[in-house]
JSON list of C-alpha atoms in Angstrom, two decimals:
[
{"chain": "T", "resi": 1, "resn": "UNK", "atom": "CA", "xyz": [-5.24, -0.62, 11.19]},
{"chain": "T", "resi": 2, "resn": "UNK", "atom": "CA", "xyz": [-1.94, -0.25, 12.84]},
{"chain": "T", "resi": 3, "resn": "UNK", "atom": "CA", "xyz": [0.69, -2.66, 13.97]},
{"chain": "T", "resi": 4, "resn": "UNK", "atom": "CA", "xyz": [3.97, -1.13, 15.88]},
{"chain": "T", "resi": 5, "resn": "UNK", "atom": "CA", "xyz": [7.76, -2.28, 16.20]},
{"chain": "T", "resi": 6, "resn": "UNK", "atom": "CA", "xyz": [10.27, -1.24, 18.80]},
{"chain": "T", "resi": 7, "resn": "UNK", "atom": "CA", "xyz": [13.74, -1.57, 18.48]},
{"chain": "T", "resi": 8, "resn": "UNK", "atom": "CA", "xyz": [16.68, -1.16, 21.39]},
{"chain": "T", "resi": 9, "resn": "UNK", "atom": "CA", "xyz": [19.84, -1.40, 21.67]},
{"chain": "T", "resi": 10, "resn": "UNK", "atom": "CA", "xyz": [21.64, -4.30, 23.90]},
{"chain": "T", "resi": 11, "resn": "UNK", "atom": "CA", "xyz": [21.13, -1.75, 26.87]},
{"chain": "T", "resi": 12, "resn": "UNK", "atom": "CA", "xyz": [17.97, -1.55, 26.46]},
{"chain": "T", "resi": 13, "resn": "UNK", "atom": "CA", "xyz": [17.52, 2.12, 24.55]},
{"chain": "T", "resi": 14, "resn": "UNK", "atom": "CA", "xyz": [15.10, 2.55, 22.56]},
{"chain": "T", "resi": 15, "resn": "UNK", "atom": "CA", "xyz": [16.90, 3.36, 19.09]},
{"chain": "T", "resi": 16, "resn": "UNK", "atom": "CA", "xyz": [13.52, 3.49, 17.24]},
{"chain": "T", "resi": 17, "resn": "UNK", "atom": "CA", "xyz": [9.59, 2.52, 16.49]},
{"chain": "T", "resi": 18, "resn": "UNK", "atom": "CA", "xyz": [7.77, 1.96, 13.75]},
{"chain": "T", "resi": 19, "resn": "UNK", "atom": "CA", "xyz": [4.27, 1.82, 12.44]},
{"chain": "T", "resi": 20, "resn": "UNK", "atom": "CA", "xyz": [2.45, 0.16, 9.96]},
{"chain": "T", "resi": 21, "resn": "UNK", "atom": "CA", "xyz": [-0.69, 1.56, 8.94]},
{"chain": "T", "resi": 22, "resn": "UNK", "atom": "CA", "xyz": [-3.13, 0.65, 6.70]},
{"chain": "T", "resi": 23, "resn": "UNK", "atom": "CA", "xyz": [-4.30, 3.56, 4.31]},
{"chain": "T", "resi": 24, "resn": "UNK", "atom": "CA", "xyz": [-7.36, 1.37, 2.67]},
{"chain": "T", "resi": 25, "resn": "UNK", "atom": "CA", "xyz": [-7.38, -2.09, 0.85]},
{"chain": "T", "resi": 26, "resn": "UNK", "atom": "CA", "xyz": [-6.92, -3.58, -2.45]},
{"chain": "T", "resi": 27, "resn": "UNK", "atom": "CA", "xyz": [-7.98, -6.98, -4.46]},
{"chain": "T", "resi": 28, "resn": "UNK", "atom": "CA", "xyz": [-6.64, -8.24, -7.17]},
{"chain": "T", "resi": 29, "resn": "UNK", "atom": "CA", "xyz": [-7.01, -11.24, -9.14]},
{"chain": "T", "resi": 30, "resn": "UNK", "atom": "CA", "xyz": [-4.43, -13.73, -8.36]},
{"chain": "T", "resi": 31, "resn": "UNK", "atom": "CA", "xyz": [-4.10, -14.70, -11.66]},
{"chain": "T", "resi": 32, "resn": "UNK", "atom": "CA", "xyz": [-2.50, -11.73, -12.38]},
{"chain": "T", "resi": 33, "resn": "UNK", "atom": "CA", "xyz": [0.41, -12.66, -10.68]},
{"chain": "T", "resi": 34, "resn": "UNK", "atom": "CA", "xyz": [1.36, -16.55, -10.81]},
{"chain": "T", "resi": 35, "resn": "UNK", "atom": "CA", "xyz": [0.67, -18.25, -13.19]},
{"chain": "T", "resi": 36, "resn": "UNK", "atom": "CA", "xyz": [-1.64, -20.84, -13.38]},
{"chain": "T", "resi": 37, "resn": "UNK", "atom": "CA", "xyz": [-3.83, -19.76, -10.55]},
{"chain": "T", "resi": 38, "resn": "UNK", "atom": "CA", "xyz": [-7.59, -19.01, -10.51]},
{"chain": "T", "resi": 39, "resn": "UNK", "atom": "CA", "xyz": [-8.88, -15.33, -11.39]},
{"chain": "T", "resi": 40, "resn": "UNK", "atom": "CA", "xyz": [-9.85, -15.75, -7.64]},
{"chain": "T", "resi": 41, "resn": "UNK", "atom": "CA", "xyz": [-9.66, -11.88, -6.04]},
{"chain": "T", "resi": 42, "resn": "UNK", "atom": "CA", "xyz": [-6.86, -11.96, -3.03]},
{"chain": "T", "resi": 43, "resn": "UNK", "atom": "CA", "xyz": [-7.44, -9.49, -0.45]},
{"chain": "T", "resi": 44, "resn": "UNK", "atom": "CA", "xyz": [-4.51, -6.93, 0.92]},
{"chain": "T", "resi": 45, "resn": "UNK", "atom": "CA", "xyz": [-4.11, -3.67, 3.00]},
{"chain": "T", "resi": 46, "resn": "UNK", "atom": "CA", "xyz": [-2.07, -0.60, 1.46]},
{"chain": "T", "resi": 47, "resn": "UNK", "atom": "CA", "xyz": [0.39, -0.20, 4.11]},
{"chain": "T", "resi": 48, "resn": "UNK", "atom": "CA", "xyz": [2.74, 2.30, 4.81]},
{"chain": "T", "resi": 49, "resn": "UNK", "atom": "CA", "xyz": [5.08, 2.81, 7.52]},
{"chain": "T", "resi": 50, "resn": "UNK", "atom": "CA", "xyz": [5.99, 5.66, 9.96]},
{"chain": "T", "resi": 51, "resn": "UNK", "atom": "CA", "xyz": [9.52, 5.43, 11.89]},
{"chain": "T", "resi": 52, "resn": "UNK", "atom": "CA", "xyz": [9.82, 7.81, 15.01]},
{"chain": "T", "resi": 53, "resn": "UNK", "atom": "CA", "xyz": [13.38, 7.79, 15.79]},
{"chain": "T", "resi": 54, "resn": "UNK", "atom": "CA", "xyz": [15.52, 10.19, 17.97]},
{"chain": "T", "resi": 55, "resn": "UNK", "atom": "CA", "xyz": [12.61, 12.54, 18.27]},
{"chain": "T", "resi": 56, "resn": "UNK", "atom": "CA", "xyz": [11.95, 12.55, 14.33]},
{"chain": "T", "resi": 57, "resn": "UNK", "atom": "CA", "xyz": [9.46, 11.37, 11.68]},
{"chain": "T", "resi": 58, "resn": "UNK", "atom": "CA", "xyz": [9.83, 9.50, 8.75]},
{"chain": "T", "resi": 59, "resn": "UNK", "atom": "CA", "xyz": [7.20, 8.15, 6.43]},
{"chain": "T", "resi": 60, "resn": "UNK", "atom": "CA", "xyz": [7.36, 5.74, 3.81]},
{"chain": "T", "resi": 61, "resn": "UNK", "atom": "CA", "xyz": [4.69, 6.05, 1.24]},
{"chain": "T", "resi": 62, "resn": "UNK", "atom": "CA", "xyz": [2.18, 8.63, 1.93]},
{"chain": "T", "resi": 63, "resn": "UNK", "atom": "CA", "xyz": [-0.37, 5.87, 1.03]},
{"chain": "T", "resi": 64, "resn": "UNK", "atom": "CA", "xyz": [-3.48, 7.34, -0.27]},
{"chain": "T", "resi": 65, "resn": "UNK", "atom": "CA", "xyz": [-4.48, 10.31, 0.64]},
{"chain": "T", "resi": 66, "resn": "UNK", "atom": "CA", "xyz": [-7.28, 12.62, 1.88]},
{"chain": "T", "resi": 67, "resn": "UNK", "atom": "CA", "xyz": [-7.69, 14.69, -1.30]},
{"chain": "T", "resi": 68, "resn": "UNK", "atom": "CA", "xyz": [-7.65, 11.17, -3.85]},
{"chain": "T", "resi": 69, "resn": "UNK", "atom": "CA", "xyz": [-10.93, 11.21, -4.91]},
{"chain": "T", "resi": 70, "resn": "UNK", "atom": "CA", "xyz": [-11.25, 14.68, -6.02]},
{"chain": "T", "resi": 71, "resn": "UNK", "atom": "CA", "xyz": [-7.67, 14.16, -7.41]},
{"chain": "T", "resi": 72, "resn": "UNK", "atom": "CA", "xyz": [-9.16, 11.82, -9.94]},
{"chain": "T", "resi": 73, "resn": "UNK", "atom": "CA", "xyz": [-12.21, 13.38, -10.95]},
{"chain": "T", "resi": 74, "resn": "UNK", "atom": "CA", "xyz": [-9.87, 15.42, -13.77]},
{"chain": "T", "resi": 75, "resn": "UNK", "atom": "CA", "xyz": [-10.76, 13.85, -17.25]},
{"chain": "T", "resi": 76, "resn": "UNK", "atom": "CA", "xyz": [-7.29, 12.85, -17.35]},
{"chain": "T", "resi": 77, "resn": "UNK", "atom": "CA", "xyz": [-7.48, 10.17, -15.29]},
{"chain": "T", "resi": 78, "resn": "UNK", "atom": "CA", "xyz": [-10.67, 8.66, -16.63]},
{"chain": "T", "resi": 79, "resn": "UNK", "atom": "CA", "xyz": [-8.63, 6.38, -18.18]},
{"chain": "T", "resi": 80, "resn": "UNK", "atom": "CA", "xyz": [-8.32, 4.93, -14.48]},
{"chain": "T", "resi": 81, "resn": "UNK", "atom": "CA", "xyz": [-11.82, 3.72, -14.33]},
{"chain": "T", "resi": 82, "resn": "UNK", "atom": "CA", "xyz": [-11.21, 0.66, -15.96]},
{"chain": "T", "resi": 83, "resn": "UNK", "atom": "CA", "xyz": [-8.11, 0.04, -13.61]},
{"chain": "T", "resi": 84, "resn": "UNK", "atom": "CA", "xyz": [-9.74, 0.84, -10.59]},
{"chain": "T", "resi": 85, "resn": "UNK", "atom": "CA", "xyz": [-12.78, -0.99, -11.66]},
{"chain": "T", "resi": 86, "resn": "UNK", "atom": "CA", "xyz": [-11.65, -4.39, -12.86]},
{"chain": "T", "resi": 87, "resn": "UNK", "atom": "CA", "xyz": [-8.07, -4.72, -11.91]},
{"chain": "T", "resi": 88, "resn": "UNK", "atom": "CA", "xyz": [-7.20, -3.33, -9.02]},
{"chain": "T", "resi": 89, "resn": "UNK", "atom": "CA", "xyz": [-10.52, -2.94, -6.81]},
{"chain": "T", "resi": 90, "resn": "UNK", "atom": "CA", "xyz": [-9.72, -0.87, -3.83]},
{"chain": "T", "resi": 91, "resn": "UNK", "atom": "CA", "xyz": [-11.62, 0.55, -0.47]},
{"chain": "T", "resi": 92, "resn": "UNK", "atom": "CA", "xyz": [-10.88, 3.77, 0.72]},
{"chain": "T", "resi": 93, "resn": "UNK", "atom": "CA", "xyz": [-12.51, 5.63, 3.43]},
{"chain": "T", "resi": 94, "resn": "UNK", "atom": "CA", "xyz": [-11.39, 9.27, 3.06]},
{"chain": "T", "resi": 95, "resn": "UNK", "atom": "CA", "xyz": [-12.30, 10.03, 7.08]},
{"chain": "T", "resi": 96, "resn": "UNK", "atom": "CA", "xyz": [-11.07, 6.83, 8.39]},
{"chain": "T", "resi": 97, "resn": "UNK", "atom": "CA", "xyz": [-7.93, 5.62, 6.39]},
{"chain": "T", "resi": 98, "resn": "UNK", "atom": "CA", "xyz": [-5.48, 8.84, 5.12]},
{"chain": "T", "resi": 99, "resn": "UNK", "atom": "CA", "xyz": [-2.37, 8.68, 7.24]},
{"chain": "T", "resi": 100, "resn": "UNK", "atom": "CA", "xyz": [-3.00, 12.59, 8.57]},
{"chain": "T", "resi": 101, "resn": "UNK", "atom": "CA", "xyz": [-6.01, 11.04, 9.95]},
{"chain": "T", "resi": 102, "resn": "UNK", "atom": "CA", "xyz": [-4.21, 8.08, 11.52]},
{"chain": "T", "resi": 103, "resn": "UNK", "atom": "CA", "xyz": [-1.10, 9.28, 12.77]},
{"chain": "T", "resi": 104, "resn": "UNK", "atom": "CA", "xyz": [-2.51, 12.30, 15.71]},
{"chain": "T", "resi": 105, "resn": "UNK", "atom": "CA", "xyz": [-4.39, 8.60, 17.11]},
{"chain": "T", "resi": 106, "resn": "UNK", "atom": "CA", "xyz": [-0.66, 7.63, 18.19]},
{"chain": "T", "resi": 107, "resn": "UNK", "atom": "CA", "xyz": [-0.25, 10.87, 19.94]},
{"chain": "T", "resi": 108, "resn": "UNK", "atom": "CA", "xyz": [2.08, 12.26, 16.73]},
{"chain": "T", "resi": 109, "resn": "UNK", "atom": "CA", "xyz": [1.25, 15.33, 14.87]},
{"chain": "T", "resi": 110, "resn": "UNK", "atom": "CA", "xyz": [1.55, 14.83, 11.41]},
{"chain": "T", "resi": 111, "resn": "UNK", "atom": "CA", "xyz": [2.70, 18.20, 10.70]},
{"chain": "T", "resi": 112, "resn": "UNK", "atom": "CA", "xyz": [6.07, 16.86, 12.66]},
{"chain": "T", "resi": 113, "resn": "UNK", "atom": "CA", "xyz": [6.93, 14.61, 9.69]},
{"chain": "T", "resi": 114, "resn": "UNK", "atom": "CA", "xyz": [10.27, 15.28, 8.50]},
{"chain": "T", "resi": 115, "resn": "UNK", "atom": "CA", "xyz": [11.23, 13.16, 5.89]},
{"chain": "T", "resi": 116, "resn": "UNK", "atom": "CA", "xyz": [9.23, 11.47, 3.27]},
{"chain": "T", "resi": 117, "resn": "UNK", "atom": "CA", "xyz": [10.28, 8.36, 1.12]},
{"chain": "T", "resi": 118, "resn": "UNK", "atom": "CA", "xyz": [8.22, 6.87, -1.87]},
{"chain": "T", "resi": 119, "resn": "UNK", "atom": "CA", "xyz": [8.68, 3.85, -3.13]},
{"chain": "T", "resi": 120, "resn": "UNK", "atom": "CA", "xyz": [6.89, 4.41, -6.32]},
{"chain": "T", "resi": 121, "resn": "UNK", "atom": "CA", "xyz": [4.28, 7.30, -7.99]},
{"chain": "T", "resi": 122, "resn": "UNK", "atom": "CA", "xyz": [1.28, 5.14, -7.71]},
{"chain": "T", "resi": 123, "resn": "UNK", "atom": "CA", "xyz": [-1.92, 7.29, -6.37]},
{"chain": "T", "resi": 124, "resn": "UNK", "atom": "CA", "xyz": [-1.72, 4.23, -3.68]},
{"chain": "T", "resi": 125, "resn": "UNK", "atom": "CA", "xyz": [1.48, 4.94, -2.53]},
{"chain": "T", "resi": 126, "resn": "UNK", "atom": "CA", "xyz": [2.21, 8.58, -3.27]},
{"chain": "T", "resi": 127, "resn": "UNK", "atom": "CA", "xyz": [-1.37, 9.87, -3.36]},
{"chain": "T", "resi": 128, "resn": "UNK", "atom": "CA", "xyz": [-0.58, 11.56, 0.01]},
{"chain": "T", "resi": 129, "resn": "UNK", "atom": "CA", "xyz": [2.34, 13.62, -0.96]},
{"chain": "T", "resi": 130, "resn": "UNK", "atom": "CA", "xyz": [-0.46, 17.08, -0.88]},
{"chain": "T", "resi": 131, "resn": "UNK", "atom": "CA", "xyz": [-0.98, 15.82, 3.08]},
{"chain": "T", "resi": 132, "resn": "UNK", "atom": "CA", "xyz": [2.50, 16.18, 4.25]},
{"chain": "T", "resi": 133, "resn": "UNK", "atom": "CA", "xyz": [3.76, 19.89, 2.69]},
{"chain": "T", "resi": 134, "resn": "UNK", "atom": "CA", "xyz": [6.73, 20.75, 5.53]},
{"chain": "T", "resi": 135, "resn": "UNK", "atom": "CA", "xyz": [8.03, 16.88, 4.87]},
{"chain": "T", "resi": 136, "resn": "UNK", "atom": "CA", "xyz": [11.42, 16.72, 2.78]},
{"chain": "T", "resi": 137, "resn": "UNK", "atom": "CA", "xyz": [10.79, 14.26, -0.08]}
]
């Protein structure tokens, strides 16, 4: 899933574009997070964003990534489990949704990604960090 901005200046230039991309999905209950609602799951795609601007890349959140599922296999994270299996359900499809799978489809090369922000260390937002090794973080 993709959606893509364009910005210009007054002239007309195009200053810069961005994409959203969907790296899988998530539910949660909404009870979770205002109060006095149902336990009712609500529905949203893990999004991150890729700016191309003056002939460079910049992500923001590497979303999650290609590797995820064999990166939390370790008995470490079995703790997880519970997490993954009652509170925060999500949908991954390791050939479909990692953003080095995503990002050649809008004629990029994802080796050409510069700069890398992360919002947070959560394996949904940061699980791609091993995708992108020549990125700055």
């Amino acid at each position: 899933m993709c959606a893509e901005g364009q910005f210009s200046t007054d002239e007309g230039k195009l200053v810069m574009k961005i994409y959203f991309l969907s790296t899988g999905f998530a539910s949660v209950p909404r009870g979770l997070f205002v109060e006095g609602m149902k336990w009712k799951r609500v529905r949203f795609p893990i999004l991150s964003m890729l700016i191309e601007r003056e002939g460079e890349l910049i992500l923001f959140d590497t979303g999650m990534g290609e590797r995820i599922h064999d990166e939390m296999k370790p008995a470490r994270y079995w703790g997880n489990w519970f997490f993954f299996k009652f509170i925060m359900k999500t949908e991954f499809d390791p050939l479909r949704d990692p953003l080095i799978r995503q990002i050649p489809a809008l004629g990029l090369d994802p080796k050409a990604v510069k700069y890398a922000v992360i919002s947070h260390l959560h394996w949904d937002h940061a699980g791609g960090i091993l995708d992108f090794p020549g990125a700055q973080f």
